[in-house]
PDB file of C-alpha atoms and ligand atoms in Angstrom:
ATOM      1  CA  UNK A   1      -6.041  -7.120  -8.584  1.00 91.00           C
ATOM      2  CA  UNK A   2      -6.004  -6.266  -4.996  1.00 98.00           C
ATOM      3  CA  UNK A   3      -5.737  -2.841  -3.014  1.00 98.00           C
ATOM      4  CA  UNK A   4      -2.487  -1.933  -1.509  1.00 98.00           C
ATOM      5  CA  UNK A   5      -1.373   0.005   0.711  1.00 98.00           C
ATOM      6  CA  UNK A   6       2.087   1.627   1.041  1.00 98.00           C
ATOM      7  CA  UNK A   7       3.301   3.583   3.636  1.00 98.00           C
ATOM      8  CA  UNK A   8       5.725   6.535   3.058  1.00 98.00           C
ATOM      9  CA  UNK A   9       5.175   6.348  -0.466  1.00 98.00           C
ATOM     10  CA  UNK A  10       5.454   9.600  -0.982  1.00 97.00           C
ATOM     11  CA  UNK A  11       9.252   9.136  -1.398  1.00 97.00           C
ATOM     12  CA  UNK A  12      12.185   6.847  -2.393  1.00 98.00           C
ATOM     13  CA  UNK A  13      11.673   3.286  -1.568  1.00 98.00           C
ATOM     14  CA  UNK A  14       8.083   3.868  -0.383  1.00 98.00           C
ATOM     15  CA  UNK A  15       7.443   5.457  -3.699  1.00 98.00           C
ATOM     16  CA  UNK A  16       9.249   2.802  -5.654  1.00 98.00           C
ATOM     17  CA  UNK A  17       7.006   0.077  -4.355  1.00 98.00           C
ATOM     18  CA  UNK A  18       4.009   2.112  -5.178  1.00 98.00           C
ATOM     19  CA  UNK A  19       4.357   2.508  -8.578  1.00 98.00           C
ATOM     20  CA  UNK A  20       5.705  -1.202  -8.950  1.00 98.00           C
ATOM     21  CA  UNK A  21       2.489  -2.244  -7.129  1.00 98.00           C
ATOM     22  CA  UNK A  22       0.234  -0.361  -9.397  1.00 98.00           C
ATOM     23  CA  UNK A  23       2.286  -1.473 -12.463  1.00 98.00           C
ATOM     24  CA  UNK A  24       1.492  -5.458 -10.951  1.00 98.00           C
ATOM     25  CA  UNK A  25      -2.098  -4.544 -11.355  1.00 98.00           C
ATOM     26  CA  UNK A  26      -3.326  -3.916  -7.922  1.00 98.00           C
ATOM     27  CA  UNK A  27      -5.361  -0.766  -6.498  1.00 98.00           C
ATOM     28  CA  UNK A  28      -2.238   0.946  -4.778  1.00 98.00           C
ATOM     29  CA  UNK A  29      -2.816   3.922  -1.883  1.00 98.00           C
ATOM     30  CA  UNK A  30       0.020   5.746  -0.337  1.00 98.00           C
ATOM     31  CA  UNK A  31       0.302   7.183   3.539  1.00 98.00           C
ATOM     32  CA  UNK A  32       2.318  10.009   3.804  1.00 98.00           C
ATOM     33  CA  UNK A  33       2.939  13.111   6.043  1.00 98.00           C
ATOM     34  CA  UNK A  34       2.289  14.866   2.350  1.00 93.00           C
ATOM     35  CA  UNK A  35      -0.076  13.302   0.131  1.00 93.00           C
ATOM     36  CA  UNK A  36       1.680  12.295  -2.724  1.00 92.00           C
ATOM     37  CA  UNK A  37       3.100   9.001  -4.846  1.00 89.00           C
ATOM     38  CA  UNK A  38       1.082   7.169  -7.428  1.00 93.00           C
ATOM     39  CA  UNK A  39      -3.046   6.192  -6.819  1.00 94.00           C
ATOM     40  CA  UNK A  40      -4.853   7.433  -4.292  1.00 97.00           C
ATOM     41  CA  UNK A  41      -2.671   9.193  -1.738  1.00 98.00           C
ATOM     42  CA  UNK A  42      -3.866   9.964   1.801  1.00 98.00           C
ATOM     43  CA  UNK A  43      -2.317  12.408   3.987  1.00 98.00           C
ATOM     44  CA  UNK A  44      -0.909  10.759   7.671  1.00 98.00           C
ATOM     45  CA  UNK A  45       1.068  10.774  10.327  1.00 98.00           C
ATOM     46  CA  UNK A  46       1.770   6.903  10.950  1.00 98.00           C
ATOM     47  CA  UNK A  47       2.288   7.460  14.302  1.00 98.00           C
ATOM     48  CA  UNK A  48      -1.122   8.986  14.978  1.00 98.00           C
ATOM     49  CA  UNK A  49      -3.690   6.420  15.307  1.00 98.00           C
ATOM     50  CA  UNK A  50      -6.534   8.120  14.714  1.00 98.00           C
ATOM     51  CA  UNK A  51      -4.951   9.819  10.931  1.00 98.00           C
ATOM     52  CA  UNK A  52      -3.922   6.335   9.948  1.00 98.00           C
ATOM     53  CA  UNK A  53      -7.556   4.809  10.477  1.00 98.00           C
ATOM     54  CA  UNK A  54      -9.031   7.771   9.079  1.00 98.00           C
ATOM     55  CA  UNK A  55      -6.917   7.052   6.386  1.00 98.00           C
ATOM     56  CA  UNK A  56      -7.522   3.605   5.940  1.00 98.00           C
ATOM     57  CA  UNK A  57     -11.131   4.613   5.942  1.00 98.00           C
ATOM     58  CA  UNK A  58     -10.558   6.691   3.038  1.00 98.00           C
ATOM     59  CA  UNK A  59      -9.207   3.725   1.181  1.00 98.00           C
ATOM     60  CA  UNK A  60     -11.424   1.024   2.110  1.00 98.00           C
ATOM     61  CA  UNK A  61     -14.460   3.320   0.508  1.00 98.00           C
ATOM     62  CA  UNK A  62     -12.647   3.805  -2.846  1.00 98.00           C
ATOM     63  CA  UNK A  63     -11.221   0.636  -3.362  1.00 98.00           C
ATOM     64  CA  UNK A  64     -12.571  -1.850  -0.898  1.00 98.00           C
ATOM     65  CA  UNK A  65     -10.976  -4.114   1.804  1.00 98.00           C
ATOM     66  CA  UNK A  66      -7.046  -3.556   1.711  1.00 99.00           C
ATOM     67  CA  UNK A  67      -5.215  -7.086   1.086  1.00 99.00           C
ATOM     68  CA  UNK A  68      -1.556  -5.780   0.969  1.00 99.00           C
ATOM     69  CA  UNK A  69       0.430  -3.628   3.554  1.00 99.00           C
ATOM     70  CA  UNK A  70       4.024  -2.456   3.206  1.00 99.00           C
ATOM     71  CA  UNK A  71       5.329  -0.130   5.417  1.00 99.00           C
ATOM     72  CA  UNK A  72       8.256   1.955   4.172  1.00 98.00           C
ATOM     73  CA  UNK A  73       7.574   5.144   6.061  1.00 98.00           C
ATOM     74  CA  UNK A  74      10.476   5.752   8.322  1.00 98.00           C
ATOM     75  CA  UNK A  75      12.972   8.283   9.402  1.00 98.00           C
ATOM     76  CA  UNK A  76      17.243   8.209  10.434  1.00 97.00           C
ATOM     77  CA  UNK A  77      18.515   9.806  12.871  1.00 97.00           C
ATOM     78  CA  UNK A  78      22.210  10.658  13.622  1.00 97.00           C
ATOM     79  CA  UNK A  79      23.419  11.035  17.141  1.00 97.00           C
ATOM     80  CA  UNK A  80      26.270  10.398  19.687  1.00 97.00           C
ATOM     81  CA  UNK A  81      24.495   8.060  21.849  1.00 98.00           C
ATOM     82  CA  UNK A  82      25.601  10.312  24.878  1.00 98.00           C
ATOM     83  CA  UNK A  83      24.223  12.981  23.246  1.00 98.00           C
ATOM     84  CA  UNK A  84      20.948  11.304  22.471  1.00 98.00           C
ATOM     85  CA  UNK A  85      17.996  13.244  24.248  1.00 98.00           C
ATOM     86  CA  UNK A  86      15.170  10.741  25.548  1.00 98.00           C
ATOM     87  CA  UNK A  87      12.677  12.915  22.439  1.00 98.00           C
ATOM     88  CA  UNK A  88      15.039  11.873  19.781  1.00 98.00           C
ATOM     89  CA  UNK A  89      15.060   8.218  20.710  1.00 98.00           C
ATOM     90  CA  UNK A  90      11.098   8.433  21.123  1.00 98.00           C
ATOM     91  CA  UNK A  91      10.376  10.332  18.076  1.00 98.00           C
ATOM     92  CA  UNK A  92      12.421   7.289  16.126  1.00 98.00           C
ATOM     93  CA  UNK A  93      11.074   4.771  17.673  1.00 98.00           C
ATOM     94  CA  UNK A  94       7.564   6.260  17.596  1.00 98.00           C
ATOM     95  CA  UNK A  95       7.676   6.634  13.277  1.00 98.00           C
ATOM     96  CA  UNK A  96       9.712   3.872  12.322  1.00 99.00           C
ATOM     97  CA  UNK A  97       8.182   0.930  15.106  1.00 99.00           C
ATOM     98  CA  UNK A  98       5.252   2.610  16.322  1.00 99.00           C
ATOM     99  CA  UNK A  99       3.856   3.340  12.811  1.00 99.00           C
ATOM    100  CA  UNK A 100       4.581  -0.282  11.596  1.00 99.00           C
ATOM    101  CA  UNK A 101       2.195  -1.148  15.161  1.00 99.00           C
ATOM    102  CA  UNK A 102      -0.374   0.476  14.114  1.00 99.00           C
ATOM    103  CA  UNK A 103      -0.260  -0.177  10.395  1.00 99.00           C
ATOM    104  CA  UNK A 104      -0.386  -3.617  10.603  1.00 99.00           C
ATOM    105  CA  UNK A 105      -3.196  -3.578  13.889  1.00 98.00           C
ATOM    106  CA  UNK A 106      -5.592  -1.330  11.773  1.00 98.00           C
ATOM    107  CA  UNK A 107      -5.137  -3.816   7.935  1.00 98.00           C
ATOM    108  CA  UNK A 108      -5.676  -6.956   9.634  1.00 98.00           C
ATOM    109  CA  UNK A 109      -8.993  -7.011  10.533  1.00 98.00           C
ATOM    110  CA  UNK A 110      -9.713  -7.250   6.591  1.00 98.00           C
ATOM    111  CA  UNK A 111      -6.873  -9.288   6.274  1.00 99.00           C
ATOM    112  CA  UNK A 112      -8.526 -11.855   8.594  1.00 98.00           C
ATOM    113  CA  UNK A 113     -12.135 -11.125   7.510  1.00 98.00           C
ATOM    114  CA  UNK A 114     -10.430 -12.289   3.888  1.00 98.00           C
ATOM    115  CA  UNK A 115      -8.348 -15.004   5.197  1.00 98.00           C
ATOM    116  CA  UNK A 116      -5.952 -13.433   2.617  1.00 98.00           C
ATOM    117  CA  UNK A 117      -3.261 -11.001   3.290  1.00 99.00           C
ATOM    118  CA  UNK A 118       0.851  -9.789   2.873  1.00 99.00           C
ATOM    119  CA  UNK A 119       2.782  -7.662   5.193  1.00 99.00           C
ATOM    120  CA  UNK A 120       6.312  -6.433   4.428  1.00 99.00           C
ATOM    121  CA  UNK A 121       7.576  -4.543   6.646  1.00 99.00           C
ATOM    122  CA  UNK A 122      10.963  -2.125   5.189  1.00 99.00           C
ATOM    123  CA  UNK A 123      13.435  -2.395   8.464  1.00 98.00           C
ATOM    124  CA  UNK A 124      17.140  -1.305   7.726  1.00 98.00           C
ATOM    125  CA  UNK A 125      20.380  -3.628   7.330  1.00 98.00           C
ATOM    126  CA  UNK A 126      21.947  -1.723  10.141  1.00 97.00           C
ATOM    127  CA  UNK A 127      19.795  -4.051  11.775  1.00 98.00           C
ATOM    128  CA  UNK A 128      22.205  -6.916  11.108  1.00 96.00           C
ATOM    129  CA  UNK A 129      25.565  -4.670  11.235  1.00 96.00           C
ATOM    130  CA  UNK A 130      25.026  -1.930  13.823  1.00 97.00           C
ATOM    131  CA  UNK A 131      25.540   1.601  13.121  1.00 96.00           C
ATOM    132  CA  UNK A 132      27.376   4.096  14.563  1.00 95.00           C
ATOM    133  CA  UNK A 133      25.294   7.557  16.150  1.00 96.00           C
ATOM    134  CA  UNK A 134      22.220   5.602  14.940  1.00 97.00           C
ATOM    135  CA  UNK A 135      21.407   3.552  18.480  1.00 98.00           C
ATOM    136  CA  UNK A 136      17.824   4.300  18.355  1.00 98.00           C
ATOM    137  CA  UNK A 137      17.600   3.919  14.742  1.00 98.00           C
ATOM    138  CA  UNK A 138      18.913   0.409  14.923  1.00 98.00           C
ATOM    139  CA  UNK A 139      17.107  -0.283  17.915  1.00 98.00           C
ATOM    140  CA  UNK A 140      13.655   0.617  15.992  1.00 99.00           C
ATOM    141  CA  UNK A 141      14.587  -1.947  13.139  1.00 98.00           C
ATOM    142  CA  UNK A 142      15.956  -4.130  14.936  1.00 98.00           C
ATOM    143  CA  UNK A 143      12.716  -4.658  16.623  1.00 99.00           C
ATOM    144  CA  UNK A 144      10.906  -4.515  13.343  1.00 99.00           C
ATOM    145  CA  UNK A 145      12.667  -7.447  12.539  1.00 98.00           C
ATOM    146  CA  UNK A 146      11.792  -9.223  15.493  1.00 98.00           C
ATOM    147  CA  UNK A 147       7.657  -8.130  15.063  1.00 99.00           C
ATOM    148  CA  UNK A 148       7.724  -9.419  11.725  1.00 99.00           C
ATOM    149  CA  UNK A 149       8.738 -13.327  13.241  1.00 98.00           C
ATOM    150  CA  UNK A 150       5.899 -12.952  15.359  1.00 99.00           C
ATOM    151  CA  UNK A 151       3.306 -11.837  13.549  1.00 99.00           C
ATOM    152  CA  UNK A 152       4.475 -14.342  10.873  1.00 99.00           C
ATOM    153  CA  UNK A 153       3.885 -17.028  13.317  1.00 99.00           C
ATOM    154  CA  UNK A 154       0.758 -15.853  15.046  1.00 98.00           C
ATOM    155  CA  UNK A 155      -1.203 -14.811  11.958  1.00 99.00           C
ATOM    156  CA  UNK A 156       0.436 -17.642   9.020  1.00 98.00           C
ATOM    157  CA  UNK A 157      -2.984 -19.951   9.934  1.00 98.00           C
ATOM    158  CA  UNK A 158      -5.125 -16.971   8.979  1.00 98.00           C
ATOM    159  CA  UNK A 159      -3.523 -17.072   5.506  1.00 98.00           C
ATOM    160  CA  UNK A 160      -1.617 -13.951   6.198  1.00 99.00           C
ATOM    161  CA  UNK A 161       2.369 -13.774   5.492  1.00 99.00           C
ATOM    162  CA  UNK A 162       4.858 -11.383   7.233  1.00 99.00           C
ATOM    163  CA  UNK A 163       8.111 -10.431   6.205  1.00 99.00           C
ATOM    164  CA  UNK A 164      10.719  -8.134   6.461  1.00 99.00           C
ATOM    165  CA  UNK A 165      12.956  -6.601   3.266  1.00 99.00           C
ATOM    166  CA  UNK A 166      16.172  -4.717   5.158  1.00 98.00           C
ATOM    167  CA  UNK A 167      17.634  -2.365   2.474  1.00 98.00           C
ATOM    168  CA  UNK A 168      21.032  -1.108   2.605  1.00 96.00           C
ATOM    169  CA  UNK A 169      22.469   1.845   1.054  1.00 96.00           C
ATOM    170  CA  UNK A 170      19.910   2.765  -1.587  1.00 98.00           C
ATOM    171  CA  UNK A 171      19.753   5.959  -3.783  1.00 98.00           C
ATOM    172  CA  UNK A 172      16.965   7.773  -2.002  1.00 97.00           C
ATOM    173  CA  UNK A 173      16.400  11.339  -0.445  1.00 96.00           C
ATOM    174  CA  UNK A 174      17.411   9.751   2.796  1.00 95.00           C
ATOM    175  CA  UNK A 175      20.393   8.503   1.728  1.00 96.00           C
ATOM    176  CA  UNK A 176      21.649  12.166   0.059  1.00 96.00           C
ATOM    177  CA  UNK A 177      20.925  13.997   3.052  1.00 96.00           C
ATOM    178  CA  UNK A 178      22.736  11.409   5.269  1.00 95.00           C
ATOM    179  CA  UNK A 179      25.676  12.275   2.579  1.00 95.00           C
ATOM    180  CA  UNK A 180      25.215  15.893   2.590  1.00 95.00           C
ATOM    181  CA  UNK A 181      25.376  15.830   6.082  1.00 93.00           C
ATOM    182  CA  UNK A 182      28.710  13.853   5.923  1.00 93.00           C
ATOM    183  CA  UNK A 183      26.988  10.849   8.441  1.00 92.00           C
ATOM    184  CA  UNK A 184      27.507   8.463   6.038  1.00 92.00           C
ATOM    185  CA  UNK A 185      31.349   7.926   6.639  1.00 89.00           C
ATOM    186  CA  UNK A 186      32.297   8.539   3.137  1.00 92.00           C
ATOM    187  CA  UNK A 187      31.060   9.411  -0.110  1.00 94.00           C
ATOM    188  CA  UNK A 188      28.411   7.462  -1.949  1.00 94.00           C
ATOM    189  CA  UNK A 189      30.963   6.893  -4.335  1.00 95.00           C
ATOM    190  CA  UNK A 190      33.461   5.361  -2.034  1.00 95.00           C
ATOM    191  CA  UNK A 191      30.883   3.251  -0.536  1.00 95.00           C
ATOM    192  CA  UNK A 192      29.855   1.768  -3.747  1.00 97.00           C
ATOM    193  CA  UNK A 193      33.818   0.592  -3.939  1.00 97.00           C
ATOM    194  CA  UNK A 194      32.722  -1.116  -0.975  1.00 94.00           C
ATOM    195  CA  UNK A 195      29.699  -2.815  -2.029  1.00 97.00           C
ATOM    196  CA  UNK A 196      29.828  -6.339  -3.713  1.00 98.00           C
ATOM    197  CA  UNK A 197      28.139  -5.531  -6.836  1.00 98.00           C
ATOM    198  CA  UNK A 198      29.847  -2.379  -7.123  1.00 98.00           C
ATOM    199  CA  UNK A 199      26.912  -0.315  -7.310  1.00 98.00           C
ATOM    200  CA  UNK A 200      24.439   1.760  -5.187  1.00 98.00           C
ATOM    201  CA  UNK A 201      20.712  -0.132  -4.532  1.00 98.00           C
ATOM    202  CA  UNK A 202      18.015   1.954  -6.323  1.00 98.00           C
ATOM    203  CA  UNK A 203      14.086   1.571  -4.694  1.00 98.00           C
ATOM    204  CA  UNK A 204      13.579  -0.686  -7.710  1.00 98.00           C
ATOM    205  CA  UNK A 205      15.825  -2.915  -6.430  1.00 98.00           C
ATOM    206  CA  UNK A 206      13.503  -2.737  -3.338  1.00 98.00           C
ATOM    207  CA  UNK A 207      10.283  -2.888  -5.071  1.00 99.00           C
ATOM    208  CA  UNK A 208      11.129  -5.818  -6.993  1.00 99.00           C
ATOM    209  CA  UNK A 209      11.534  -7.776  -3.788  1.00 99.00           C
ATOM    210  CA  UNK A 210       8.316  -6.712  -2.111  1.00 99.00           C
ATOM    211  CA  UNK A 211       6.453  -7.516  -5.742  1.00 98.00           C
ATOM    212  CA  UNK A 212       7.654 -10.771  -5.292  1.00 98.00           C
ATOM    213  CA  UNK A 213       6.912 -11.603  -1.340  1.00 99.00           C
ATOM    214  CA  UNK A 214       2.783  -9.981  -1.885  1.00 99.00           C
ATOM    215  CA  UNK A 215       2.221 -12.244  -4.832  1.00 98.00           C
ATOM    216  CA  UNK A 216       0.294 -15.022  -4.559  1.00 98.00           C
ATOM    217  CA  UNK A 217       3.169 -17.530  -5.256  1.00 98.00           C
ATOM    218  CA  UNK A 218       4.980 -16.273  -2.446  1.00 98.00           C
ATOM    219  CA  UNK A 219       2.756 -17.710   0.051  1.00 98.00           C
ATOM    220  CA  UNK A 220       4.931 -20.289   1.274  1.00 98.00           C
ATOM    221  CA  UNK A 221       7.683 -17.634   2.490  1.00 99.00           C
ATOM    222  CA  UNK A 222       6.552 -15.902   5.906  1.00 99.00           C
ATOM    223  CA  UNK A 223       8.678 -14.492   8.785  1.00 99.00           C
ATOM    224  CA  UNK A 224      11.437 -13.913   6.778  1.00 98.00           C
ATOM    225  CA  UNK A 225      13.950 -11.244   6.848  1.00 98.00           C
ATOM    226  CA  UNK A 226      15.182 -10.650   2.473  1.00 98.00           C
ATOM    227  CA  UNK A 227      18.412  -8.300   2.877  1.00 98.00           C
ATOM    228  CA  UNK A 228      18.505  -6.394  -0.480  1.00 98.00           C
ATOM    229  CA  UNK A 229      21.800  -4.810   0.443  1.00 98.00           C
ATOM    230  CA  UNK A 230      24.319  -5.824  -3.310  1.00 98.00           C
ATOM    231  CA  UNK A 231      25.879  -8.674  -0.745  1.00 98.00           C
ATOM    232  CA  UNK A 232      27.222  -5.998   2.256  1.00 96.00           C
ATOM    233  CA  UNK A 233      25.233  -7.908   4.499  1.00 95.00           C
ATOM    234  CA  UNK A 234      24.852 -11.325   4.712  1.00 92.00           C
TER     235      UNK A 234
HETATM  236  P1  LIG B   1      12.726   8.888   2.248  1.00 51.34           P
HETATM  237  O1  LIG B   1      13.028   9.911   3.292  1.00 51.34           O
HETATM  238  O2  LIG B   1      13.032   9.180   0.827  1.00 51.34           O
HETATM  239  O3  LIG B   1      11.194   8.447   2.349  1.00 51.34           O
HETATM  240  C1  LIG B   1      10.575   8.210   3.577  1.00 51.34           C
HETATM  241  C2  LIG B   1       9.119   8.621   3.453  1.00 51.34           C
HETATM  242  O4  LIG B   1       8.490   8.333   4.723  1.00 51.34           O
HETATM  243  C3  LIG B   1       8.943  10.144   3.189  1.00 51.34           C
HETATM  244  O5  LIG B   1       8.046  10.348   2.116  1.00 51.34           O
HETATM  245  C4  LIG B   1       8.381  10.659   4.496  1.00 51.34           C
HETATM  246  O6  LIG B   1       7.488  11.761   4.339  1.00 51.34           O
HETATM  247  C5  LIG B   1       7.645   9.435   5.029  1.00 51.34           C
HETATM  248  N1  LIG B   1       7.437   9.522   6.469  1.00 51.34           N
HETATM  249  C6  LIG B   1       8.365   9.847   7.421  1.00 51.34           C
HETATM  250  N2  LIG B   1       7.776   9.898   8.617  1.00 51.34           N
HETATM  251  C7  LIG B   1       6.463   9.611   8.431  1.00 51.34           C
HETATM  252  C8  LIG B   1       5.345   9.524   9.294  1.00 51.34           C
HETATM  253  N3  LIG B   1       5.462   9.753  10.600  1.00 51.34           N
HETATM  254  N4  LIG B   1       4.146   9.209   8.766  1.00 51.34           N
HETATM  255  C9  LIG B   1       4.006   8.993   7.434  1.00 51.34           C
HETATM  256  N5  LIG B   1       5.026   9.055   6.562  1.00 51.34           N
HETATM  257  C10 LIG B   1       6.239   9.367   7.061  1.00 51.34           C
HETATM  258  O7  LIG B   1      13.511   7.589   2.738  1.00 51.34           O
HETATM  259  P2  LIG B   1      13.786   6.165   2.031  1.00 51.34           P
HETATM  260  O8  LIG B   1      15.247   6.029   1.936  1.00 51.34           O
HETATM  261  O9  LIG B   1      12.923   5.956   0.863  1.00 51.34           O
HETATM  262  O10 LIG B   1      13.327   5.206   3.225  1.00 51.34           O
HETATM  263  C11 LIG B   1      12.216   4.328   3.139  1.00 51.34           C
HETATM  264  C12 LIG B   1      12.360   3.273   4.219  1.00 51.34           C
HETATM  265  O11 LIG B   1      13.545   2.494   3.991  1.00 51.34           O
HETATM  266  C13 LIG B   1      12.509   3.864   5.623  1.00 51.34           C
HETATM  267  O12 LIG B   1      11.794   3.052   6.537  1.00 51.34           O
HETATM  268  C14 LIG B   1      13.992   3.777   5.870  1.00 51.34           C
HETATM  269  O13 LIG B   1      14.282   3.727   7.238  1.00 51.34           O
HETATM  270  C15 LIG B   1      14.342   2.481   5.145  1.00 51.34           C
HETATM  271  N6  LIG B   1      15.749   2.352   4.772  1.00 51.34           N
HETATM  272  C16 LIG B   1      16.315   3.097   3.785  1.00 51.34           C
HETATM  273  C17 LIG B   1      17.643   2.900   3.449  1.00 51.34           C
HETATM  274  C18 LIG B   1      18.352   3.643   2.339  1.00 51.34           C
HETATM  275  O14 LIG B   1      19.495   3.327   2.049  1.00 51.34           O
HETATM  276  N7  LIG B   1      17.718   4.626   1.706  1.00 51.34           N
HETATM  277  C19 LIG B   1      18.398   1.952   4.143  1.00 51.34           C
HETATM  278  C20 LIG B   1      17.804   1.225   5.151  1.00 51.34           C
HETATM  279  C21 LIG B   1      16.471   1.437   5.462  1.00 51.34           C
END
């Protein structure tokens, strides 16, 4: 049993990987802008350094040193590129690449202290395909790919692995809104006509990766990017 900590688990995927985390056995704790999700959930802004320690704080006294850190937290964005103010690209940047900075800086000190620990870090697989009106969105997880290789190199002596799971096209709240707001370029439905397996991803489909890459067996896989996308990326 180890503690965990899951970022945007008050939702979807985030939310997903909570509860399969606590189902695994380990002390699970969830950052969110609204406290909520399975275990202990902590209210946080992951793009405000000063919540996320306090936060962190907050775990470390009810469940000790924190072993596991998957960030999930994240937001889209839809936008001509033209159109794109300089806020808008911040603001994305800032949630989705800034929050996985300081995530990551403010776990490893136990991490190292334990010479034990497992990042996954949830980028997008618009990462590998581009996306249309989603520049900034692509540019954020794009370079959450690239952090996860070198982290994965710099901390793998320490004992700590780092790797990335890309979703694509999973049954969240994000992905309804994105539909509702007709930014998706078709209908869930259609796009599941698209989609190798011929169905849409659920966060269990998410989870069940991210189970696998913080177990102890997976400690031989670091720096690696593990599309769970039903084969529309490859
Ligand atoms: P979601 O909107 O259902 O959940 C995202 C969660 O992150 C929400 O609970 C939200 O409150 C939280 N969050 C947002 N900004 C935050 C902040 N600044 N600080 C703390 N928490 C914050 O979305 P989801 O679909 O479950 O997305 C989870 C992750 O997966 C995101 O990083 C998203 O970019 C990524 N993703 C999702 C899909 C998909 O198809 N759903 C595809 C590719 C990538």
């Amino acid at each position: 049993m180890k503690t965990a900590v899951v970022t945007g688990g008050g939702s979807g995927i985030g939310l997903a990987i909570a509860e399969r985390l606590s189902a695994d056995g380990h002390h699970v704790a969830t950052l969110d802008l609204k406290p909520a999700g399975p275990g202990f959930a902590q209210a946080a802004d992951v793009t405000d350094r000063a919540q996320v320690d306090l936060a962190l704080a907050a775990v470390r006294e009810r469940h000790g040193p924190i072993a596991i850190l998957v960030n999930a937290a994240g937001m889209d964005g839809f936008k001509r590129f033209t159109r794109l103010e300089f806020a808008d690209w911040q603001r994305v940047i800032d949630v989705n690449l800034n929050g996985v900075f300081h995530c990551v800086q403010a776990v490893l000190p136990d991490m190292l202290e334990a010479g034990w620990g497992r990042i996954v870090n949830i980028s997008s697989s618009s990462a590998q395909s581009g996306q249309q009106l989603m520049a900034h969105y692509v540019a954020a997880k794009s370079a959450v790919n690239g952090l996860t290789k070198a982290l994965a190199l710099e901390f793998g002596p320490a004992g700590i692995t780092v790797n990335a799971v890309p979703p694509g096209f999973i049954d969240t709240p994000m992905l309804r809104r994105a539909e509702e707001r007709e930014r998706l370029g078709g209908t869930v439905e259609d796009h599941i006509q698209r989609t190798p397996v011929r169905r849409v991803g659920r966060p269990e489909d998410i989870a069940a990766a991210c189970s696998f890459l913080v177990s102890e067996e997976a400690g031989y896989i670091t720096g690696q990017i593990l599309g769970v996308n039903g084969g529309r990326n490859t």
